[in-house]
Short mmCIF file of C-alpha atoms and ligand atoms in Angstrom, two decimals:
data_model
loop_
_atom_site.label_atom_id
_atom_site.label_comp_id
_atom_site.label_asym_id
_atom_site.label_seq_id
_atom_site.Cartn_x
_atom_site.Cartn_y
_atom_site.Cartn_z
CA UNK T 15 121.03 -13.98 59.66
CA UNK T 16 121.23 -16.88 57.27
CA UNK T 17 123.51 -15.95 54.13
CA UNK T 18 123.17 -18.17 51.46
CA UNK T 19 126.05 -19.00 48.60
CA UNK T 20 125.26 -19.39 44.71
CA UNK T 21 127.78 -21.86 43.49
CA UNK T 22 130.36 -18.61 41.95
CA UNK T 23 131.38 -18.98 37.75
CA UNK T 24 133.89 -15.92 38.08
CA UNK T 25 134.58 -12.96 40.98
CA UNK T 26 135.26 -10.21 39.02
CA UNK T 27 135.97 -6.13 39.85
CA UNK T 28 137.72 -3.87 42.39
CA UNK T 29 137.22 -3.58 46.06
CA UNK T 30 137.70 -0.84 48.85
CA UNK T 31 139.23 -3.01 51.24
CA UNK T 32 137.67 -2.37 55.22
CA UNK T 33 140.67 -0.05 57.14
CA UNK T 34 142.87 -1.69 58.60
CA UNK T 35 140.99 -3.31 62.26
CA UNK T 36 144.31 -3.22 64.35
CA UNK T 37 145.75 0.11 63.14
CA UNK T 38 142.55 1.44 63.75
CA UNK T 39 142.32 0.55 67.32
CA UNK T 40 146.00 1.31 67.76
CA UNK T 41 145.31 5.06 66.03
CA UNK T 42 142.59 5.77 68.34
CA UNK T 43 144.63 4.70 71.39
CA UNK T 44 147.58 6.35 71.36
CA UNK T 45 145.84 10.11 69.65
CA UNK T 46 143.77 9.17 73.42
CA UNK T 47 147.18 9.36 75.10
CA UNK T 48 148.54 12.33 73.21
CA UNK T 49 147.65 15.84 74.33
CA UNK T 50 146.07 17.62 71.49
CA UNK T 51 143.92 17.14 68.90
CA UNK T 52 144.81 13.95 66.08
CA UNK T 53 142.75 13.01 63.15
CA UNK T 54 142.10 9.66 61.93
CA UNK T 55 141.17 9.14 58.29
CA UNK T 56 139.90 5.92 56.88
CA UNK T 57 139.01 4.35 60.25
CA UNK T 58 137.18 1.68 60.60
CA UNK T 59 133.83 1.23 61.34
CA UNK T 60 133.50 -2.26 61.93
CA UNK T 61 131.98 -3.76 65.28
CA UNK T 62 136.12 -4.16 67.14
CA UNK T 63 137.51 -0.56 66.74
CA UNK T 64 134.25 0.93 67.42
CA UNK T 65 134.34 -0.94 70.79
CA UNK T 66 137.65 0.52 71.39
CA UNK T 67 136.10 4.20 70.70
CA UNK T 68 133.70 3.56 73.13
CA UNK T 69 135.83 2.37 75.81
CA UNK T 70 137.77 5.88 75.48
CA UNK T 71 134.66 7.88 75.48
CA UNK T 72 133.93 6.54 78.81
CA UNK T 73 137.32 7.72 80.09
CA UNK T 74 136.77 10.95 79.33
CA UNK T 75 138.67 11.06 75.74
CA UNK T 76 136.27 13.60 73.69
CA UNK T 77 135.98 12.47 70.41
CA UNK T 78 133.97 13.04 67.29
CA UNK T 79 133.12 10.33 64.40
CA UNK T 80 131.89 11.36 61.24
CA UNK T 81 131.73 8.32 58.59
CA UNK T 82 135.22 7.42 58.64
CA UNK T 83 136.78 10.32 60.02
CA UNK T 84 137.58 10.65 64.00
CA UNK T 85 138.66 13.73 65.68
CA UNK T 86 140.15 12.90 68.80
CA UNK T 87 141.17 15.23 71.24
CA UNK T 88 143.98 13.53 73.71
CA UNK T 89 143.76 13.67 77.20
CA UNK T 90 147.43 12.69 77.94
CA UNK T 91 148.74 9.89 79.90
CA UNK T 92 147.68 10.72 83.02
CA UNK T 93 144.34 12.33 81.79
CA UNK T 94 141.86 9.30 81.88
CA UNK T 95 138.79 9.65 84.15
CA UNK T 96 137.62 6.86 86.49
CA UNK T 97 134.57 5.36 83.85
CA UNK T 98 131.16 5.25 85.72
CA UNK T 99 130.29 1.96 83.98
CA UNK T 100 132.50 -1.38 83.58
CA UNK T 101 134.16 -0.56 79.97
CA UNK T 102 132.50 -2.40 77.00
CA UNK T 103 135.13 -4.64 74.84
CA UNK T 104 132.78 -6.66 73.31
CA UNK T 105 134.35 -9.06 70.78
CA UNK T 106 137.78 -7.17 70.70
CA UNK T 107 140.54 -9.23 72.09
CA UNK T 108 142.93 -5.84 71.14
CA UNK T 109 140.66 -3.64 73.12
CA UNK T 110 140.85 -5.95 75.97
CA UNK T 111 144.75 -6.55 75.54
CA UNK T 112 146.02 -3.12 74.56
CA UNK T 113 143.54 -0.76 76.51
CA UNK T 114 144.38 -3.04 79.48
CA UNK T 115 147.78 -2.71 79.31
CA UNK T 116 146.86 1.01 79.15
CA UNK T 117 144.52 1.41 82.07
CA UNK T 118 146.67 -0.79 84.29
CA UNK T 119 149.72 0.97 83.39
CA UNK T 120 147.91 4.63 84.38
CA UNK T 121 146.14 3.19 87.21
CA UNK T 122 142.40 4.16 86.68
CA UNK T 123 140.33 2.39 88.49
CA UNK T 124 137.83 0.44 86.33
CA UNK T 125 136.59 -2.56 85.12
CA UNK T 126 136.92 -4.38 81.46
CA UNK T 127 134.30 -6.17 80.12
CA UNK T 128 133.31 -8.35 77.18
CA UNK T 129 130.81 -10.96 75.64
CA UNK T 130 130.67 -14.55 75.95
CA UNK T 131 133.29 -15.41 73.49
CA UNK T 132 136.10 -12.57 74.34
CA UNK T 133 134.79 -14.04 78.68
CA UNK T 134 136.23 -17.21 77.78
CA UNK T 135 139.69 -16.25 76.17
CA UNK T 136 142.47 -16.37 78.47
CA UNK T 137 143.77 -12.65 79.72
CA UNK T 138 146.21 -14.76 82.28
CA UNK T 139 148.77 -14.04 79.69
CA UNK T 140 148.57 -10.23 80.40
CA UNK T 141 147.53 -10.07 84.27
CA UNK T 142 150.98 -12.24 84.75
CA UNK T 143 153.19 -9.47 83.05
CA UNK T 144 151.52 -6.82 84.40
CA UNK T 145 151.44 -7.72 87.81
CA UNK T 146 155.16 -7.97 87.48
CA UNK T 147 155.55 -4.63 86.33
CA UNK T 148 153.42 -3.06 89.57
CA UNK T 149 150.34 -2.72 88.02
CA UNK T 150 146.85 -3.61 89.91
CA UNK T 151 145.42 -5.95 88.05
CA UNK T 152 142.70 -9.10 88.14
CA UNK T 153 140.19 -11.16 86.69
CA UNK T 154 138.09 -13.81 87.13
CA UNK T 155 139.40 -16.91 88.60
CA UNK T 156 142.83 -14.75 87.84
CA UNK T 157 142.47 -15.34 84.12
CA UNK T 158 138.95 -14.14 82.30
CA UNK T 159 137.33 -10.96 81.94
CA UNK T 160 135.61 -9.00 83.87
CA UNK T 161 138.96 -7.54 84.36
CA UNK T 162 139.49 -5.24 87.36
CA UNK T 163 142.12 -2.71 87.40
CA UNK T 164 142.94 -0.35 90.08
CA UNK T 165 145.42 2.40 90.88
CA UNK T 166 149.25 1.24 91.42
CA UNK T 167 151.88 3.02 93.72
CA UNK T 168 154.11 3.05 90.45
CA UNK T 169 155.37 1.31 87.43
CA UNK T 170 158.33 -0.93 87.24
CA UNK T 171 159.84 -1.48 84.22
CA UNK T 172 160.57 -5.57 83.46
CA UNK T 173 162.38 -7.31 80.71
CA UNK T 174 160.16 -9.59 79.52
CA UNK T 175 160.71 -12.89 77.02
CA UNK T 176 157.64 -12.93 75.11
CA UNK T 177 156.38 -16.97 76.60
CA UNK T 178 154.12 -16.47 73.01
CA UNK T 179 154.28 -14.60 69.99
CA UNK T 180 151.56 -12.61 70.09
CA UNK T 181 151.08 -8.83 68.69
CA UNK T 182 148.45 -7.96 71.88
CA UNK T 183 150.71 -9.21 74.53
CA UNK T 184 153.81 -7.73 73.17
CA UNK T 185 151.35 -4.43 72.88
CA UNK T 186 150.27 -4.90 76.86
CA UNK T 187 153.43 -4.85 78.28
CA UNK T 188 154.89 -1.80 76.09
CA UNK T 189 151.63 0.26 76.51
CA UNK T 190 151.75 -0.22 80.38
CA UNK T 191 155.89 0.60 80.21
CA UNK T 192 154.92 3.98 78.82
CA UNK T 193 153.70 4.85 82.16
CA UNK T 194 156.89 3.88 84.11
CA UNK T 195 160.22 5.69 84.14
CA UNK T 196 162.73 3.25 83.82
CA UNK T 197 162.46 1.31 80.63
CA UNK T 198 160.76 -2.03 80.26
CA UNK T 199 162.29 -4.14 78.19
CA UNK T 200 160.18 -6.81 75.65
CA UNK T 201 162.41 -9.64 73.86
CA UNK T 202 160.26 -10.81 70.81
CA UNK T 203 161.93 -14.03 69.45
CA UNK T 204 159.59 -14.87 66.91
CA UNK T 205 158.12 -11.50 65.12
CA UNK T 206 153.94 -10.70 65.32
CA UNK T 207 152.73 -7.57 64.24
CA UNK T 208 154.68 -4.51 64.79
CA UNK T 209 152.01 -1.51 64.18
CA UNK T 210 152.12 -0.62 67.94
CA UNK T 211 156.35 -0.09 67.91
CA UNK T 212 155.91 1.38 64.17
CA UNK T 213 153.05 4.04 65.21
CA UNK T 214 154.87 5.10 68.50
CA UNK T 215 158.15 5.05 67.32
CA UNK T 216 159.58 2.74 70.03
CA UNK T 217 163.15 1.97 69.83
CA UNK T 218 163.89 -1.59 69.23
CA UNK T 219 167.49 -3.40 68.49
CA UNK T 220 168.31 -6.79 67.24
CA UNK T 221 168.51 -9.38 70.09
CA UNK T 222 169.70 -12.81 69.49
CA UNK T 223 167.89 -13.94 66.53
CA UNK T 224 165.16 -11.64 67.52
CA UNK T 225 164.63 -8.31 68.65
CA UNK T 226 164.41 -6.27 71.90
CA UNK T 227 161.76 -3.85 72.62
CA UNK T 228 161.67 -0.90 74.85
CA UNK T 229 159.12 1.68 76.34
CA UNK T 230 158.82 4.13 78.79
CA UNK T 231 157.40 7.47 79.80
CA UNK T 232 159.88 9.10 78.41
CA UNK T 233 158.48 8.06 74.76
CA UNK T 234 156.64 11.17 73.35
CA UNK T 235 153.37 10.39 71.73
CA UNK T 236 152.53 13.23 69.57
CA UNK T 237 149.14 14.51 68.56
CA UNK T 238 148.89 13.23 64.88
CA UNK T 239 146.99 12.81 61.72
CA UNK T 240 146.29 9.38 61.16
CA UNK T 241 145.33 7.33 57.70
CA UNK T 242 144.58 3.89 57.96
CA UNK T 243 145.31 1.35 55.09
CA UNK T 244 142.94 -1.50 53.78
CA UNK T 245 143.17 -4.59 55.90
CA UNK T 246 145.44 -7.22 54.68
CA UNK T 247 143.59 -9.30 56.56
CA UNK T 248 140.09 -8.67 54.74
CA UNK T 249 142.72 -8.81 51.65
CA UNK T 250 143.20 -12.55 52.64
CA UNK T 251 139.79 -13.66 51.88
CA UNK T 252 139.81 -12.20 47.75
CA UNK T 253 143.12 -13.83 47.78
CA UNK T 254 142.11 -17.12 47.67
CA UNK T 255 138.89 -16.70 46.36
CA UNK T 256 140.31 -14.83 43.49
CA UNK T 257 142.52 -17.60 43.11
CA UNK T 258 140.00 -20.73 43.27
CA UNK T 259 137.74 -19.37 41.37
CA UNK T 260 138.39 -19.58 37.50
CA UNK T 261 137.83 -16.38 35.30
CA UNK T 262 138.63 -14.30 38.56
CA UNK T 263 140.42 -10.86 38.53
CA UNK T 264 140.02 -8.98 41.50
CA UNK T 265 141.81 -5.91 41.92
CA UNK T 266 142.43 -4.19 45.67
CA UNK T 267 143.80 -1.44 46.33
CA UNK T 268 145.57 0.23 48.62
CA UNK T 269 146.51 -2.71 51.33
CA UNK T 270 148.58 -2.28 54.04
CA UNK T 271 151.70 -4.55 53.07
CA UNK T 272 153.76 -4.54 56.47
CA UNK T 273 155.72 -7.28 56.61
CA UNK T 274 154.90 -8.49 59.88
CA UNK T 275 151.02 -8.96 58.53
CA UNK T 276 152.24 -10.30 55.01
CA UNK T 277 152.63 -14.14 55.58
CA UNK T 278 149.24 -14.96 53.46
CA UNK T 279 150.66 -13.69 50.51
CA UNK T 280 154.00 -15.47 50.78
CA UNK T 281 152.72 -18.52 51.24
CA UNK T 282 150.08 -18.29 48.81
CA UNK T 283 152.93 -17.07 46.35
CA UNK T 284 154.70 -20.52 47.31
CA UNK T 285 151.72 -22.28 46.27
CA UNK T 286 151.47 -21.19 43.17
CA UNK T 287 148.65 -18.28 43.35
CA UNK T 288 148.67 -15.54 40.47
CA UNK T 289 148.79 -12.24 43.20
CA UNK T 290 150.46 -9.32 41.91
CA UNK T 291 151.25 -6.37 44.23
CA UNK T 292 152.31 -3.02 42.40
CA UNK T 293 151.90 0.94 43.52
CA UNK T 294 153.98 0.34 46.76
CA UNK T 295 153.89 3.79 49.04
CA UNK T 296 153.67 4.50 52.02
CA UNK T 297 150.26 5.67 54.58
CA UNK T 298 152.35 7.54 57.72
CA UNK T 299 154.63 4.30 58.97
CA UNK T 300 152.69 1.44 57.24
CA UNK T 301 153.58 0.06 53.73
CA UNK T 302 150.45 0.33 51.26
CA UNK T 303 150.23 -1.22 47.47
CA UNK T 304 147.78 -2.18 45.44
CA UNK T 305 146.88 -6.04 45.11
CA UNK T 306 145.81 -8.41 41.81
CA UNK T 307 144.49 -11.67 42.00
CA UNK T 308 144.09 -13.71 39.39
CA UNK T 309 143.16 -18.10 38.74
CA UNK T 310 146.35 -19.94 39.97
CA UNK T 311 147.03 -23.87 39.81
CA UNK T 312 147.41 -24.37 43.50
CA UNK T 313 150.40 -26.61 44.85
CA UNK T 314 150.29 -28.10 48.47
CA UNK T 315 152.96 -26.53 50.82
CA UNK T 316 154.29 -27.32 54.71
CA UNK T 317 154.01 -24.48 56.54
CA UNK T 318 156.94 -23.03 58.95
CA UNK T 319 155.55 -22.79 62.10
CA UNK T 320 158.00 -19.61 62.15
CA UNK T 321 155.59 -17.93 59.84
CA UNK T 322 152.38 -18.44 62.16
CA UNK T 323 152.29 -15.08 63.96
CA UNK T 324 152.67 -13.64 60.76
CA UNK T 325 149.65 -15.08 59.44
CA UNK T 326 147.99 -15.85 62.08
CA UNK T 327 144.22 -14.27 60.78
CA UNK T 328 144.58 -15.48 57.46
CA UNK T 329 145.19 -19.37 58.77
CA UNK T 330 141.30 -20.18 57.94
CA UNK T 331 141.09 -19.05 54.90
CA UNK T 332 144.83 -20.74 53.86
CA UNK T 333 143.14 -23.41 54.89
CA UNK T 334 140.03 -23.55 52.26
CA UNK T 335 143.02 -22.59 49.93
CA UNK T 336 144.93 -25.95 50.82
CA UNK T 337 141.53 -28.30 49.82
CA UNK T 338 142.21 -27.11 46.35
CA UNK T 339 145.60 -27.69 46.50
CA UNK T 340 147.11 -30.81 44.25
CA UNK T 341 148.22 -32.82 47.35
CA UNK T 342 148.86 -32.90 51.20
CA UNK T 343 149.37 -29.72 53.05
CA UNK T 344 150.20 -29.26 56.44
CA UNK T 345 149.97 -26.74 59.19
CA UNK T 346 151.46 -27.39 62.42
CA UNK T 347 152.60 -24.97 65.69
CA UNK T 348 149.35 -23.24 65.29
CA UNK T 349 148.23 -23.74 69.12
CA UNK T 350 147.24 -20.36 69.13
CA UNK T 351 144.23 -20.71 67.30
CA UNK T 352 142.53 -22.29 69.54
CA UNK T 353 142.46 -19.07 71.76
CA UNK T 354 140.55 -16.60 69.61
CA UNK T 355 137.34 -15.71 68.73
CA UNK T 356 136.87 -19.44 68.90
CA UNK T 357 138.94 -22.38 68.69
CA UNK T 358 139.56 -21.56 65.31
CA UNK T 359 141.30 -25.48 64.64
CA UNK T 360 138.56 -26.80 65.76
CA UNK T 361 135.62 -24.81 63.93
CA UNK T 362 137.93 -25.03 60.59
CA UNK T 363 137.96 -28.70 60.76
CA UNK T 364 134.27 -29.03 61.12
CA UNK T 365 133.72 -26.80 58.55
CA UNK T 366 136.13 -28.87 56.30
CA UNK T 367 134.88 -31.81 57.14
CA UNK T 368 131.09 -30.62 56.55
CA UNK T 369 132.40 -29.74 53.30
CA UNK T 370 134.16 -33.07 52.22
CA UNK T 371 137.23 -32.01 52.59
CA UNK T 372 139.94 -35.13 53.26
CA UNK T 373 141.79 -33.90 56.68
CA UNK T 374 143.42 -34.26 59.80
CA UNK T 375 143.02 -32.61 62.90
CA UNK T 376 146.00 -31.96 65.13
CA UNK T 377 146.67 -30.61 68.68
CA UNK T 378 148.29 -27.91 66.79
CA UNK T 379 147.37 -27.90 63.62
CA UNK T 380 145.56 -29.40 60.57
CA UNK T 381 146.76 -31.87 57.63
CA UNK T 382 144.56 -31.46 54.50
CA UNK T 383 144.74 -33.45 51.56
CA UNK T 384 143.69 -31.02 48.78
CA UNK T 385 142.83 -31.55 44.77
CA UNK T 386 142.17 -28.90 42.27
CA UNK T 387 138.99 -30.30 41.44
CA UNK T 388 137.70 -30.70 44.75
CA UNK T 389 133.55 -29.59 44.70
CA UNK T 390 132.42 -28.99 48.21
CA UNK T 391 129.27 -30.32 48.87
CA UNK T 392 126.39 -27.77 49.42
CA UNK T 393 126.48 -27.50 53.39
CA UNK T 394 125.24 -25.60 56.30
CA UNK T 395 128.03 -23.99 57.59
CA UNK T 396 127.86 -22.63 61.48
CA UNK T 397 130.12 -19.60 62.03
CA UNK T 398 130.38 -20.16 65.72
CA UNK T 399 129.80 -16.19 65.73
CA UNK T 400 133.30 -15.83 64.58
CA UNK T 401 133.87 -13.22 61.58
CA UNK T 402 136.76 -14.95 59.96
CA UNK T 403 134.72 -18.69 60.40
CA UNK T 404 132.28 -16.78 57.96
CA UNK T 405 134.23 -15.47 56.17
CA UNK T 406 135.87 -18.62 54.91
CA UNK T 407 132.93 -20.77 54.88
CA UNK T 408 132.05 -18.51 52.09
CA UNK T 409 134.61 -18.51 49.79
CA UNK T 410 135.07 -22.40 50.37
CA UNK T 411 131.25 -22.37 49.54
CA UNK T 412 131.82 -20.34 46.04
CA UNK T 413 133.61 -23.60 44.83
CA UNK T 414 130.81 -25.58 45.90
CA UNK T 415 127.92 -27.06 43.46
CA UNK T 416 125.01 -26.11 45.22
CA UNK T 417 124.01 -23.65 47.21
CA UNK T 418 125.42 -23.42 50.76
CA UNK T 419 124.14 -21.53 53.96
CA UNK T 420 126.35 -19.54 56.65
CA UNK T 421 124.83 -19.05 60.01
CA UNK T 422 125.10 -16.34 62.06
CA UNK T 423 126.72 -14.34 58.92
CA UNK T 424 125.99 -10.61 60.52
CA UNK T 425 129.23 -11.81 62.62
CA UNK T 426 131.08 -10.42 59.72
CA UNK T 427 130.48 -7.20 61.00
CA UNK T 428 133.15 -7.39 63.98
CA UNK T 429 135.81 -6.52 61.29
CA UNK T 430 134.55 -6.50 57.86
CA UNK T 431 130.79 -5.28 57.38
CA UNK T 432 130.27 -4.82 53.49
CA UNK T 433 132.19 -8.29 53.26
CA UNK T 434 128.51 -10.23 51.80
CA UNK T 435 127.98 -7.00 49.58
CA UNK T 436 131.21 -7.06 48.45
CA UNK T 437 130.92 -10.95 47.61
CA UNK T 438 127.95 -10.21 45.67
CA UNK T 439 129.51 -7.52 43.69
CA UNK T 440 132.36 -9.71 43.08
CA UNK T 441 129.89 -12.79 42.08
CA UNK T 442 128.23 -10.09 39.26
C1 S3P N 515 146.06 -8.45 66.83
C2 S3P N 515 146.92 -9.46 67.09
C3 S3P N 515 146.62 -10.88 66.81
C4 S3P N 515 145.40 -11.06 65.93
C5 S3P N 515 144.29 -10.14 66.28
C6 S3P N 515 144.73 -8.68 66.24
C7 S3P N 515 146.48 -7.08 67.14
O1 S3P N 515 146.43 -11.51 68.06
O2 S3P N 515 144.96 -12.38 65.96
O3 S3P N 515 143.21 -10.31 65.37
O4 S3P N 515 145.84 -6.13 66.65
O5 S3P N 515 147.45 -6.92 67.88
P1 S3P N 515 147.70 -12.14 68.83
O6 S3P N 515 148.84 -11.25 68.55
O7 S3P N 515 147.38 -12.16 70.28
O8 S3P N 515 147.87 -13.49 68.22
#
């Protein structure tokens, strides 16, 4: 699908934010290894968690969906049955990640697959761990999917220096320690996301200037109710729209405000945006509030490369924020996006670049030289199939004065699917 962009004069109203894409996948998870029956409100229906449902269907977890309501009835830890078909992780680097770290650590047989983009991201940086710990575990040429896992003759528990900080890895290794009796041991030194430690409960302690994680089977994971918040994430993209484009006012509530997530809005704070967060409460162990965004005068910022994990989805779309910037911003010790969906460096800077935008690409990173009156020109912007490439093509585009195209748009689906109804309702 071809989605075309009207140059935007205001984006104006209040949105119901998609749930939360890696609380959702976490939710469904762990209610999986529970025994009894959880409920999960608000989850999400976009293309990722859904994979992740249908992964557990095919191990044996029963499990009803209505809208956005799951009942899932757990099967335990040691409940999973041997799938008759290779599991289906489509897009979702979390399914892959987490539900591998899961399988391998209960040693069902099976394998893990998913479609061209998630068969060329690296899983090396799980089977290495894993392997460690006991667990049977392989893919192709030792690093891509299919992954094959097969029954182990126990698990060890490992302390493990996170090599990178990333939220799935970190996940692996602790979902796979729940299955062994001694504890293993995960030293973070530079904080990702922490929904998997907050939603199980898993003891951590400070640990140098970082934190040490631990897991093990003698963690209970309860049979719960479940309500997912709005994904900060999604949040990111009517953050700086709201904020480039004048006569905005966009109002969204109820966004989960963890800390380990919140990066975007700190550094688009920095920079000068007019974002208001109010209503803080809580949804079960995740922060919520409710979000404003209104016109700011943009000022160019460095990043810390400290704050990268932390904002490690929003990067694209801090990106489109930086062209309107008044001067030179710079991201650097962003390696890692070149292992998502796509090589998100690389796809930004085209997509910069096709829009006029003065930058620089780096091995790790991007130099742009922004101005507040910077007009893209009207462009045909290719997604590469990646949601969040889409996503912030778009809102670039809304600054544009002509009208711009986005290829392959239905890739918004993989995490936010009313995101081009919502743009229009915005747009008036
Ligand atoms: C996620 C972690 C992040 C993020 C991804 C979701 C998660 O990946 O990019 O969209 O749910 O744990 P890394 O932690 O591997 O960077």
């Amino acid at each position: 699908m071809i989605q075309k962009i009207d140059p935007v004069k205001k984006l104006t109203g209040t949105i119901s934010l998609p749930p939360d894409k890696s609380i959702s996948h976490r939710a469904a998870m762990f209610a999986a290894l529970s025994s009894g029956k959880s409920i999960i409100r608000n989850f999400s229906q976009a293309a990722d968690p859904q994979s992740t449902l249908a992964c557990l269907v095919q191990l044996g977890v029963d499990l009803e969906q209505k809208d956005s309501v799951v009942e899932i009835h757990g099967v335990d830890r040691d409940g999973f049955r041997i799938p008759e078909n290779p599991l289906d992780c489509g897009n979702s680097g979390t399914t892959m990640r987490l539900l591998g770290g899961i399988v391998a650590g209960s040693g069902v047989e099976c394998t893990l697959v998913g479609d061209e983009s998630l068969s060329a991201r690296t899983m090396k940086r799980i089977i290495e761990p894993l392997t460690r710990m006991g667990c049977s575990i392989d893919g192709r040429d030792g690093a891509y999917a299919p992954l094959s896992i097969g029954i182990h003759s126990g698990i060890k528990g490992i302390r493990y220096p996170l090599p990178i900080a990333s939220a799935q890895l970190k996940s692996a290794v602790l979902l796979a320690g729940l299955f062994g009796e001694e504890p293993t041991e995960v030293i973070e030194a530079v904080p990702s996301r922490d929904h998997t430690e907050r939603l199980l409960g898993l003891q951590s302690e400070p640990y140098g200037s970082g934190k040490i994680i631990r897991s093990s089977r003698s963690d209970l994971i309860p049979a719960q109710n479940y309500r997912v918040p709005g994904d900060f994430s999604a949040a990111a993209f009517w953050m700086v729209a709201g904020s480039i484009v004048d006569n905005s006012g966009i109002v969204l509530p109820n966004t989960g405000m963890n800390p380990s997530r919140t990066a975007a809005y700190y550094i688009l704070g920095e920079m000068g945006a007019d974002i208001n967060v109010e209503n803080h409460s809580t949804e079960g162990s995740e922060p919520v509030a409710d979000i404003t965004i209104r016109p700011g005068s943009l000022k160019p910022i460095q990043l810390d490369p400290k704050l990268i994990p932390n904002c490690i989805d929003e990067l694209p779309v801090i990106m489109v924020a930086m062209c309107f910037a008044d001067g030179t911003s710079i991201i650097s010790g962003a390696e890692e996006l070149r292992h998502k969906e796509t090589d998100r460096l690389a796809a930004m800077h085209e997509i910069l670049a096709s829009s006029g935008a003065e930058i620089e690409l780096n091995e790790d990173g991007i130099i742009i030289h922004g101005s507040p009156s910077f007009v893209p020109r009207p462009s045909q912007y290719a997604s590469y199939h990646d949601h969040r490439m889409a996503m912030a093509a778009a809102v670039l585009a809304s600054r544009s004065s002509g009208i711009s195209e986005i290829l392959d748009a239905e890739c918004t689906a993989i995490s936010y699917p009313e995101f081009w109804l919502h743009f229009q309702k915005l747009a008036g």
